[in-house]
Amino acid sequence: MKKNRQKLILELISRQPVETQQQLQALLEENGVHCTQATLSRDLHALGLVKQAEPNGLIRYTVNPLSMEDDDLRRLMNITRMGAVSAQAAQNIIVIRTLPGLANAVGSYVDKSELPGLVGSLAGNDTILLVMKDNDAAGELLARLQELLEGKQALP
């Protein structure tokens, strides 16, 4: 229930600007999820969501991977599990698709994981490219990513 609620929170903030907890709570209610303000506050903290100003002046909840410290790797892992949609390999390149707006957070988790064989990464809005040193390294990482997405294990 908690995992589903937190996944829905990530989906909601990726689809539209959400400025307040009250607005987010109403959106959750519209989607059949009832929770208290205290529970919602704990979820926002657990997911590492912050309010951030956009260039147009709008303030909205977002994932801020740049402010994350090493002890917050668990939060990034949870966001990765809930925010990543798929992972595919094309020779030595892995493409990870995420919910809109979450590629930087997922990319931050991958970067902080210091993966063997990772040459570099590039994150956009909903897509991450991982360049691996060779096809074998890509195959090994893809298998581990798929286990992560299934909730079986974390990256190293």
PDB file of C-alpha atoms in Angstrom:
ATOM      1  CA  MET A   1       0.000   0.000   0.000  1.00  0.00           C
ATOM      2  CA  LYS A   2       2.774   2.443   0.964  1.00  0.00           C
ATOM      3  CA  LYS A   3       4.817   1.547  -2.120  1.00  0.00           C
ATOM      4  CA  ASN A   4       1.784   2.001  -4.392  1.00  0.00           C
ATOM      5  CA  ARG A   5       0.930   5.331  -2.756  1.00  0.00           C
ATOM      6  CA  GLN A   6       4.504   6.588  -3.153  1.00  0.00           C
ATOM      7  CA  LYS A   7       4.604   5.428  -6.778  1.00  0.00           C
ATOM      8  CA  LEU A   8       1.356   7.324  -7.425  1.00  0.00           C
ATOM      9  CA  ILE A   9       2.848  10.436  -5.792  1.00  0.00           C
ATOM     10  CA  LEU A  10       5.799  10.272  -8.201  1.00  0.00           C
ATOM     11  CA  GLU A  11       3.449   9.782 -11.147  1.00  0.00           C
ATOM     12  CA  LEU A  12       1.262  12.717 -10.100  1.00  0.00           C
ATOM     13  CA  ILE A  13       4.141  15.179  -9.664  1.00  0.00           C
ATOM     14  CA  SER A  14       5.650  14.060 -12.976  1.00  0.00           C
ATOM     15  CA  ARG A  15       2.379  14.686 -14.860  1.00  0.00           C
ATOM     16  CA  GLN A  16       1.478  18.093 -13.473  1.00  0.00           C
ATOM     17  CA  PRO A  17       2.762  20.849 -11.225  1.00  0.00           C
ATOM     18  CA  VAL A  18       1.833  20.184  -7.609  1.00  0.00           C
ATOM     19  CA  GLU A  19       2.421  23.170  -5.344  1.00  0.00           C
ATOM     20  CA  THR A  20       1.077  22.102  -1.933  1.00  0.00           C
ATOM     21  CA  GLN A  21       0.513  19.030   0.197  1.00  0.00           C
ATOM     22  CA  GLN A  22      -3.207  19.834   0.196  1.00  0.00           C
ATOM     23  CA  GLN A  23      -3.251  19.785  -3.619  1.00  0.00           C
ATOM     24  CA  LEU A  24      -1.338  16.489  -3.649  1.00  0.00           C
ATOM     25  CA  GLN A  25      -3.658  15.010  -1.041  1.00  0.00           C
ATOM     26  CA  ALA A  26      -6.683  15.980  -3.186  1.00  0.00           C
ATOM     27  CA  LEU A  27      -5.087  14.375  -6.259  1.00  0.00           C
ATOM     28  CA  LEU A  28      -4.450  11.192  -4.284  1.00  0.00           C
ATOM     29  CA  GLU A  29      -8.107  11.192  -3.157  1.00  0.00           C
ATOM     30  CA  GLU A  30      -9.221  11.568  -6.802  1.00  0.00           C
ATOM     31  CA  ASN A  31      -7.193   8.452  -7.543  1.00  0.00           C
ATOM     32  CA  GLY A  32      -8.781   6.487  -4.695  1.00  0.00           C
ATOM     33  CA  VAL A  33      -5.922   6.823  -2.209  1.00  0.00           C
ATOM     34  CA  HIS A  34      -6.869   8.150   1.215  1.00  0.00           C
ATOM     35  CA  CYS A  35      -4.097   9.275   3.566  1.00  0.00           C
ATOM     36  CA  THR A  36      -3.582  11.755   6.346  1.00  0.00           C
ATOM     37  CA  GLN A  37      -1.454  14.868   6.036  1.00  0.00           C
ATOM     38  CA  ALA A  38       1.099  13.283   8.396  1.00  0.00           C
ATOM     39  CA  THR A  39       1.373  10.179   6.202  1.00  0.00           C
ATOM     40  CA  LEU A  40       1.745  12.337   3.101  1.00  0.00           C
ATOM     41  CA  SER A  41       4.431  14.394   4.794  1.00  0.00           C
ATOM     42  CA  ARG A  42       6.355  11.217   5.688  1.00  0.00           C
ATOM     43  CA  ASP A  43       6.030   9.995   2.082  1.00  0.00           C
ATOM     44  CA  LEU A  44       7.390  13.275   0.715  1.00  0.00           C
ATOM     45  CA  HIS A  45      10.338  13.023   3.096  1.00  0.00           C
ATOM     46  CA  ALA A  46      10.975   9.340   2.287  1.00  0.00           C
ATOM     47  CA  LEU A  47      10.960  10.083  -1.456  1.00  0.00           C
ATOM     48  CA  GLY A  48      13.289  13.043  -1.013  1.00  0.00           C
ATOM     49  CA  LEU A  49      10.850  15.452  -2.674  1.00  0.00           C
ATOM     50  CA  VAL A  50      11.415  19.169  -2.327  1.00  0.00           C
ATOM     51  CA  LYS A  51       9.654  22.319  -3.464  1.00  0.00           C
ATOM     52  CA  GLN A  52      11.539  23.963  -6.285  1.00  0.00           C
ATOM     53  CA  ALA A  53      10.954  27.166  -8.241  1.00  0.00           C
ATOM     54  CA  GLU A  54      10.706  26.840 -12.005  1.00  0.00           C
ATOM     55  CA  PRO A  55      11.824  29.511 -14.490  1.00  0.00           C
ATOM     56  CA  ASN A  56       8.207  30.683 -14.875  1.00  0.00           C
ATOM     57  CA  GLY A  57       7.996  31.347 -11.124  1.00  0.00           C
ATOM     58  CA  LEU A  58       5.817  28.332 -10.345  1.00  0.00           C
ATOM     59  CA  ILE A  59       6.814  26.421  -7.230  1.00  0.00           C
ATOM     60  CA  ARG A  60       6.272  22.669  -7.380  1.00  0.00           C
ATOM     61  CA  TYR A  61       7.296  19.407  -5.771  1.00  0.00           C
ATOM     62  CA  THR A  62      10.179  17.682  -7.514  1.00  0.00           C
ATOM     63  CA  VAL A  63      13.004  15.237  -6.893  1.00  0.00           C
ATOM     64  CA  ASN A  64      16.214  17.119  -6.252  1.00  0.00           C
ATOM     65  CA  PRO A  65      19.091  14.660  -6.748  1.00  0.00           C
ATOM     66  CA  LEU A  66      21.713  17.413  -6.577  1.00  0.00           C
ATOM     67  CA  SER A  67      21.035  17.998  -2.884  1.00  0.00           C
ATOM     68  CA  MET A  68      21.133  14.338  -1.974  1.00  0.00           C
ATOM     69  CA  GLU A  69      23.931  13.102   0.271  1.00  0.00           C
ATOM     70  CA  ASP A  70      25.424   9.613   0.240  1.00  0.00           C
ATOM     71  CA  ASP A  71      23.227   8.495   3.139  1.00  0.00           C
ATOM     72  CA  ASP A  72      20.218   9.293   0.943  1.00  0.00           C
ATOM     73  CA  LEU A  73      21.159   6.584  -1.564  1.00  0.00           C
ATOM     74  CA  ARG A  74      18.251   4.517  -0.205  1.00  0.00           C
ATOM     75  CA  ARG A  75      15.803   7.247  -1.251  1.00  0.00           C
ATOM     76  CA  LEU A  76      17.275   7.374  -4.733  1.00  0.00           C
ATOM     77  CA  MET A  77      17.016   3.583  -4.940  1.00  0.00           C
ATOM     78  CA  ASN A  78      13.313   3.749  -3.996  1.00  0.00           C
ATOM     79  CA  ILE A  79      12.710   6.451  -6.600  1.00  0.00           C
ATOM     80  CA  THR A  80      14.547   4.326  -9.147  1.00  0.00           C
ATOM     81  CA  ARG A  81      12.406   1.281  -8.367  1.00  0.00           C
ATOM     82  CA  MET A  82       9.197   3.294  -8.658  1.00  0.00           C
ATOM     83  CA  GLY A  83      10.208   5.778 -11.345  1.00  0.00           C
ATOM     84  CA  ALA A  84      12.005   3.581 -13.857  1.00  0.00           C
ATOM     85  CA  VAL A  85       9.690   2.031 -16.424  1.00  0.00           C
ATOM     86  CA  SER A  86      12.039  -0.150 -18.483  1.00  0.00           C
ATOM     87  CA  ALA A  87      15.654  -0.901 -19.316  1.00  0.00           C
ATOM     88  CA  GLN A  88      17.009  -2.213 -22.617  1.00  0.00           C
ATOM     89  CA  ALA A  89      20.477  -2.804 -24.023  1.00  0.00           C
ATOM     90  CA  ALA A  90      21.730  -2.030 -27.523  1.00  0.00           C
ATOM     91  CA  GLN A  91      25.217  -3.518 -27.566  1.00  0.00           C
ATOM     92  CA  ASN A  92      27.237  -1.519 -25.012  1.00  0.00           C
ATOM     93  CA  ILE A  93      24.531   1.126 -24.433  1.00  0.00           C
ATOM     94  CA  ILE A  94      21.702   0.758 -21.941  1.00  0.00           C
ATOM     95  CA  VAL A  95      18.566   2.878 -22.282  1.00  0.00           C
ATOM     96  CA  ILE A  96      16.463   3.364 -19.155  1.00  0.00           C
ATOM     97  CA  ARG A  97      12.982   4.870 -19.571  1.00  0.00           C
ATOM     98  CA  THR A  98      11.433   6.632 -16.555  1.00  0.00           C
ATOM     99  CA  LEU A  99       8.284   8.469 -15.639  1.00  0.00           C
ATOM    100  CA  PRO A 100       8.442  12.055 -16.980  1.00  0.00           C
ATOM    101  CA  GLY A 101      10.753  14.273 -14.952  1.00  0.00           C
ATOM    102  CA  LEU A 102      12.469  11.464 -13.041  1.00  0.00           C
ATOM    103  CA  ALA A 103      15.406  10.640 -15.315  1.00  0.00           C
ATOM    104  CA  ASN A 104      17.794  12.915 -13.402  1.00  0.00           C
ATOM    105  CA  ALA A 105      16.920  11.308 -10.062  1.00  0.00           C
ATOM    106  CA  VAL A 106      17.292   7.787 -11.453  1.00  0.00           C
ATOM    107  CA  GLY A 107      20.509   8.829 -13.211  1.00  0.00           C
ATOM    108  CA  SER A 108      21.816  10.219  -9.943  1.00  0.00           C
ATOM    109  CA  TYR A 109      21.230   6.842  -8.272  1.00  0.00           C
ATOM    110  CA  VAL A 110      23.054   5.053 -11.095  1.00  0.00           C
ATOM    111  CA  ASP A 111      25.968   7.508 -10.902  1.00  0.00           C
ATOM    112  CA  LYS A 112      26.227   7.227  -7.092  1.00  0.00           C
ATOM    113  CA  SER A 113      26.243   3.420  -7.388  1.00  0.00           C
ATOM    114  CA  GLU A 114      29.708   3.567  -9.036  1.00  0.00           C
ATOM    115  CA  LEU A 115      28.953   0.683 -11.381  1.00  0.00           C
ATOM    116  CA  PRO A 116      31.846  -1.350 -12.769  1.00  0.00           C
ATOM    117  CA  GLY A 117      32.151  -0.884 -16.515  1.00  0.00           C
ATOM    118  CA  LEU A 118      30.149   2.357 -16.649  1.00  0.00           C
ATOM    119  CA  VAL A 119      31.936   4.832 -18.920  1.00  0.00           C
ATOM    120  CA  GLY A 120      29.353   7.608 -18.666  1.00  0.00           C
ATOM    121  CA  SER A 121      25.694   8.508 -18.384  1.00  0.00           C
ATOM    122  CA  LEU A 122      23.356  11.110 -19.811  1.00  0.00           C
ATOM    123  CA  ALA A 123      19.868  11.875 -18.456  1.00  0.00           C
ATOM    124  CA  GLY A 124      17.079  13.840 -20.080  1.00  0.00           C
ATOM    125  CA  ASN A 125      13.466  14.202 -18.972  1.00  0.00           C
ATOM    126  CA  ASP A 126      12.388  10.559 -19.149  1.00  0.00           C
ATOM    127  CA  THR A 127      15.350   8.729 -20.695  1.00  0.00           C
ATOM    128  CA  ILE A 128      18.824   7.811 -19.478  1.00  0.00           C
ATOM    129  CA  LEU A 129      21.669   6.535 -21.662  1.00  0.00           C
ATOM    130  CA  LEU A 130      24.372   4.496 -19.980  1.00  0.00           C
ATOM    131  CA  VAL A 131      27.512   3.849 -22.013  1.00  0.00           C
ATOM    132  CA  MET A 132      29.280   0.719 -20.828  1.00  0.00           C
ATOM    133  CA  LYS A 133      32.861  -0.318 -21.619  1.00  0.00           C
ATOM    134  CA  ASP A 134      31.700  -3.367 -23.619  1.00  0.00           C
ATOM    135  CA  ASN A 135      28.696  -5.543 -24.456  1.00  0.00           C
ATOM    136  CA  ASP A 136      29.375  -7.968 -21.584  1.00  0.00           C
ATOM    137  CA  ALA A 137      29.353  -5.167 -19.011  1.00  0.00           C
ATOM    138  CA  ALA A 138      26.079  -3.896 -20.518  1.00  0.00           C
ATOM    139  CA  GLY A 139      24.516  -7.360 -20.301  1.00  0.00           C
ATOM    140  CA  GLU A 140      25.538  -7.785 -16.666  1.00  0.00           C
ATOM    141  CA  LEU A 141      24.231  -4.353 -15.673  1.00  0.00           C
ATOM    142  CA  LEU A 142      20.982  -4.850 -17.587  1.00  0.00           C
ATOM    143  CA  ALA A 143      20.310  -8.064 -15.654  1.00  0.00           C
ATOM    144  CA  ARG A 144      20.949  -6.243 -12.348  1.00  0.00           C
ATOM    145  CA  LEU A 145      18.755  -3.302 -13.382  1.00  0.00           C
ATOM    146  CA  GLN A 146      15.901  -5.635 -14.228  1.00  0.00           C
ATOM    147  CA  GLU A 147      16.219  -7.268 -10.785  1.00  0.00           C
ATOM    148  CA  LEU A 148      16.170  -3.800  -9.201  1.00  0.00           C
ATOM    149  CA  LEU A 149      13.031  -2.847 -11.136  1.00  0.00           C
ATOM    150  CA  GLU A 150      11.387  -6.075  -9.971  1.00  0.00           C
ATOM    151  CA  GLY A 151      12.313  -5.191  -6.368  1.00  0.00           C
ATOM    152  CA  LYS A 152      14.678  -8.139  -5.953  1.00  0.00           C
ATOM    153  CA  GLN A 153      17.912  -6.292  -5.172  1.00  0.00           C
ATOM    154  CA  ALA A 154      19.759  -3.005  -5.234  1.00  0.00           C
ATOM    155  CA  LEU A 155      22.692  -2.017  -7.366  1.00  0.00           C
ATOM    156  CA  PRO A 156      26.061  -2.420  -5.577  1.00  0.00           C
TER     157      PRO A 156
END
